[in-house]
CSV table of C-alpha atoms in Angstrom, one decimal:
chain,number,residue,atom,x,y,z
A,1169,UNK,CA,31.7,71.2,121.2
A,1170,UNK,CA,32.2,74.2,123.5
A,1171,UNK,CA,35.5,75.9,124.6
A,1172,UNK,CA,35.3,77.5,128.0
A,1173,UNK,CA,37.9,80.2,128.9
A,1174,UNK,CA,37.9,82.0,132.2
A,1175,UNK,CA,40.7,84.6,132.5
A,1176,UNK,CA,42.9,82.6,130.3
A,1177,UNK,CA,45.8,85.0,129.8
A,1178,UNK,CA,48.1,86.9,132.1
A,1179,UNK,CA,50.0,89.9,130.9
A,1180,UNK,CA,53.4,88.9,132.6
A,1181,UNK,CA,56.2,89.1,130.1
A,1182,UNK,CA,58.4,86.0,130.0
A,1183,UNK,CA,62.2,86.2,129.5
A,1184,UNK,CA,63.5,84.4,126.4
A,1185,UNK,CA,65.4,81.2,126.9
A,1186,UNK,CA,69.0,81.9,127.7
A,1187,UNK,CA,71.5,80.6,125.1
A,1188,UNK,CA,74.5,80.9,127.4
A,1189,UNK,CA,75.1,82.0,131.0
A,1190,UNK,CA,76.8,85.3,130.3
A,1191,UNK,CA,76.6,87.9,133.0
A,1192,UNK,CA,73.7,90.2,131.9
A,1193,UNK,CA,71.8,92.9,133.6
A,1194,UNK,CA,68.6,91.3,134.7
A,1195,UNK,CA,66.9,94.7,135.4
A,1196,UNK,CA,66.9,95.5,131.7
A,1197,UNK,CA,63.5,95.1,129.9
A,1198,UNK,CA,65.3,94.4,126.6
A,1199,UNK,CA,65.0,90.9,125.5
A,1200,UNK,CA,61.7,90.3,127.3
A,1201,UNK,CA,59.1,88.7,125.0
A,1202,UNK,CA,55.4,89.3,125.1
A,1203,UNK,CA,53.5,86.5,126.8
A,1204,UNK,CA,52.3,83.5,124.9
A,1205,UNK,CA,48.5,83.6,124.8
A,1206,UNK,CA,47.0,80.5,126.1
A,1207,UNK,CA,43.6,81.7,124.8
A,1208,UNK,CA,45.0,82.2,121.3
A,1209,UNK,CA,46.6,78.8,121.3
A,1210,UNK,CA,43.4,77.2,122.4
A,1211,UNK,CA,41.5,79.0,119.6
A,1212,UNK,CA,44.0,77.9,117.1
A,1213,UNK,CA,43.3,74.3,117.8
A,1214,UNK,CA,39.6,74.5,118.6
A,1215,UNK,CA,37.3,72.8,116.0
A,1216,UNK,CA,34.0,73.4,117.7
A,1217,UNK,CA,31.6,76.3,117.1
A,1218,UNK,CA,30.8,77.7,120.6
A,1219,UNK,CA,33.1,79.7,122.9
A,1220,UNK,CA,32.3,80.8,126.4
A,1221,UNK,CA,34.6,83.6,127.7
A,1222,UNK,CA,34.7,85.0,131.2
A,1223,UNK,CA,36.6,88.2,131.8
A,1224,UNK,CA,37.1,91.6,130.2
A,1225,UNK,CA,37.0,92.2,126.5
A,1226,UNK,CA,37.9,95.0,124.2
A,1227,UNK,CA,36.5,98.3,125.3
A,1228,UNK,CA,35.1,97.0,128.6
A,1229,UNK,CA,38.1,97.6,130.9
A,1230,UNK,CA,38.4,100.4,133.4
A,1231,UNK,CA,42.1,99.8,133.8
A,1232,UNK,CA,44.3,102.2,132.0
A,1233,UNK,CA,47.3,99.8,132.3
A,1234,UNK,CA,45.6,97.1,130.3
A,1235,UNK,CA,43.4,99.3,128.1
A,1236,UNK,CA,41.8,98.7,125.7
A,1237,UNK,CA,42.1,94.8,125.8
A,1238,UNK,CA,41.4,94.2,129.4
A,1239,UNK,CA,43.1,92.0,132.0
A,1240,UNK,CA,41.9,88.6,131.0
A,1241,UNK,CA,42.7,87.7,127.4
A,1242,UNK,CA,45.2,88.8,124.9
A,1243,UNK,CA,44.8,91.2,122.0
A,1244,UNK,CA,45.7,88.4,119.6
A,1245,UNK,CA,43.0,86.2,121.0
A,1246,UNK,CA,40.3,88.9,121.0
A,1247,UNK,CA,41.1,90.0,117.4
A,1248,UNK,CA,40.8,86.5,116.1
A,1249,UNK,CA,37.6,85.8,118.3
A,1250,UNK,CA,36.0,88.9,116.7
A,1251,UNK,CA,37.1,88.0,113.2
A,1252,UNK,CA,35.9,84.3,113.3
A,1253,UNK,CA,33.0,84.4,115.8
A,1254,UNK,CA,30.0,86.6,116.7
A,1255,UNK,CA,28.7,87.2,120.2
A,1256,UNK,CA,25.3,85.9,120.9
A,1257,UNK,CA,25.2,86.6,124.6
A,1258,UNK,CA,27.0,89.1,126.9
A,1259,UNK,CA,26.1,89.6,130.5
A,1260,UNK,CA,27.6,91.4,133.4
A,1261,UNK,CA,28.8,89.2,136.3
A,1262,UNK,CA,26.8,89.7,139.4
A,1263,UNK,CA,29.9,90.3,141.6
A,1264,UNK,CA,32.8,92.2,140.2
A,1265,UNK,CA,35.7,93.9,141.9
A,1266,UNK,CA,35.4,97.7,141.8
A,1267,UNK,CA,38.2,98.0,139.2
A,1268,UNK,CA,37.0,95.4,136.7
A,1269,UNK,CA,34.1,94.9,134.3
A,1270,UNK,CA,34.1,91.2,133.8
A,1271,UNK,CA,31.4,89.6,131.7
A,1272,UNK,CA,30.3,86.2,130.6
A,1273,UNK,CA,30.0,86.1,126.8
A,1274,UNK,CA,29.0,83.3,124.4
A,1275,UNK,CA,30.4,83.3,120.9
A,1276,UNK,CA,29.3,81.3,117.9
A,1277,UNK,CA,31.5,80.5,114.9
A,1278,UNK,CA,30.5,82.7,112.0
A,1279,UNK,CA,29.8,81.4,108.5
A,1280,UNK,CA,31.7,83.3,105.9
A,1281,UNK,CA,30.1,84.3,102.6
A,1282,UNK,CA,31.8,85.6,99.5
A,1283,UNK,CA,30.4,88.5,97.6
A,1284,UNK,CA,31.6,88.8,94.0
A,1285,UNK,CA,31.5,92.2,92.3
A,1286,UNK,CA,31.7,92.0,88.5
A,1287,UNK,CA,33.1,94.7,86.3
A,1288,UNK,CA,31.5,96.0,83.1
A,1289,UNK,CA,32.4,94.2,79.9
A,1290,UNK,CA,33.5,97.5,78.4
A,1291,UNK,CA,35.8,98.6,81.3
A,1292,UNK,CA,38.3,101.2,80.3
A,1293,UNK,CA,41.6,99.6,80.1
A,1294,UNK,CA,40.1,96.3,81.2
A,1295,UNK,CA,42.7,94.2,79.4
A,1296,UNK,CA,43.3,90.6,80.6
A,1297,UNK,CA,46.3,90.5,82.9
A,1298,UNK,CA,46.1,94.2,83.7
A,1299,UNK,CA,46.9,95.5,87.1
A,1300,UNK,CA,43.3,95.9,88.2
A,1301,UNK,CA,42.2,94.8,91.7
A,1302,UNK,CA,40.6,91.7,90.5
A,1303,UNK,CA,40.8,88.0,91.0
A,1304,UNK,CA,41.3,87.1,87.3
A,1305,UNK,CA,42.1,90.4,85.6
A,1306,UNK,CA,38.5,90.6,84.4
A,1307,UNK,CA,37.4,93.3,86.8
A,1308,UNK,CA,35.8,90.8,89.2
A,1309,UNK,CA,36.4,91.4,92.9
A,1310,UNK,CA,35.7,89.1,95.8
A,1311,UNK,CA,35.1,90.2,99.4
A,1312,UNK,CA,34.4,88.0,102.3
A,1313,UNK,CA,31.9,88.8,105.1
A,1314,UNK,CA,30.6,87.1,108.2
A,1315,UNK,CA,27.0,85.9,107.8
A,1316,UNK,CA,25.1,86.3,111.1
A,1317,UNK,CA,21.6,84.9,111.2
A,1318,UNK,CA,19.1,87.5,112.3
A,1319,UNK,CA,18.1,85.5,115.4
A,1320,UNK,CA,21.8,85.5,116.5
A,1321,UNK,CA,22.3,89.3,116.3
A,1322,UNK,CA,22.8,91.3,119.4
A,1323,UNK,CA,20.9,94.7,119.6
A,1324,UNK,CA,22.8,97.4,117.7
A,1325,UNK,CA,21.3,100.4,119.6
A,1326,UNK,CA,22.6,100.9,123.1
A,1327,UNK,CA,22.7,104.0,125.2
A,1328,UNK,CA,23.7,105.0,128.7
A,1329,UNK,CA,20.6,106.2,130.7
A,1330,UNK,CA,21.8,109.8,130.5
A,1331,UNK,CA,21.3,109.8,126.6
A,1332,UNK,CA,18.7,107.1,126.1
A,1333,UNK,CA,16.1,109.8,125.4
A,1334,UNK,CA,17.9,110.3,122.1
A,1335,UNK,CA,16.3,107.1,120.8
A,1336,UNK,CA,12.9,108.8,121.1
A,1337,UNK,CA,9.9,107.5,123.0
A,1338,UNK,CA,9.7,103.7,123.6
A,1339,UNK,CA,7.0,101.9,121.6
A,1340,UNK,CA,5.1,101.0,124.8
A,1341,UNK,CA,5.2,104.5,126.2
A,1342,UNK,CA,1.8,106.2,126.0
A,1343,UNK,CA,1.2,109.9,126.1
């Protein structure tokens, strides 16, 4: 299954439901709630493993008003997307407005792996039930990480043309 989201969220704040019809100042920003994120709601219920997103993502926006999350999807959605998925494709759209940097990106659900770090048997003060940061009081710690298969990793080295020379000569350059 694949979830396709194209500019799923708007950043308009919605007024809370009125409990009674008292005369209130409608120009006041107090009482306005942040928008409900359609993208986050979709992600909450999505059971598949592939998401296609069209729009701006964290760090790609040129708009200071929406920075750093962009105009198209909420912070809540983007944080969860990055935590539970990994990007396997990101491409600039051919035609963008001058003030946006929309992309098409494809995300795959990440497998989580658990790393267990064991403590020494002769830990100082390693008494059972002590206040150590462990799962059972035995000095064992668990940490969860995303496993991304090597064939699904995007390149880590990126540079703007003005600093690309810092990577050194390309392997196919001949002197």
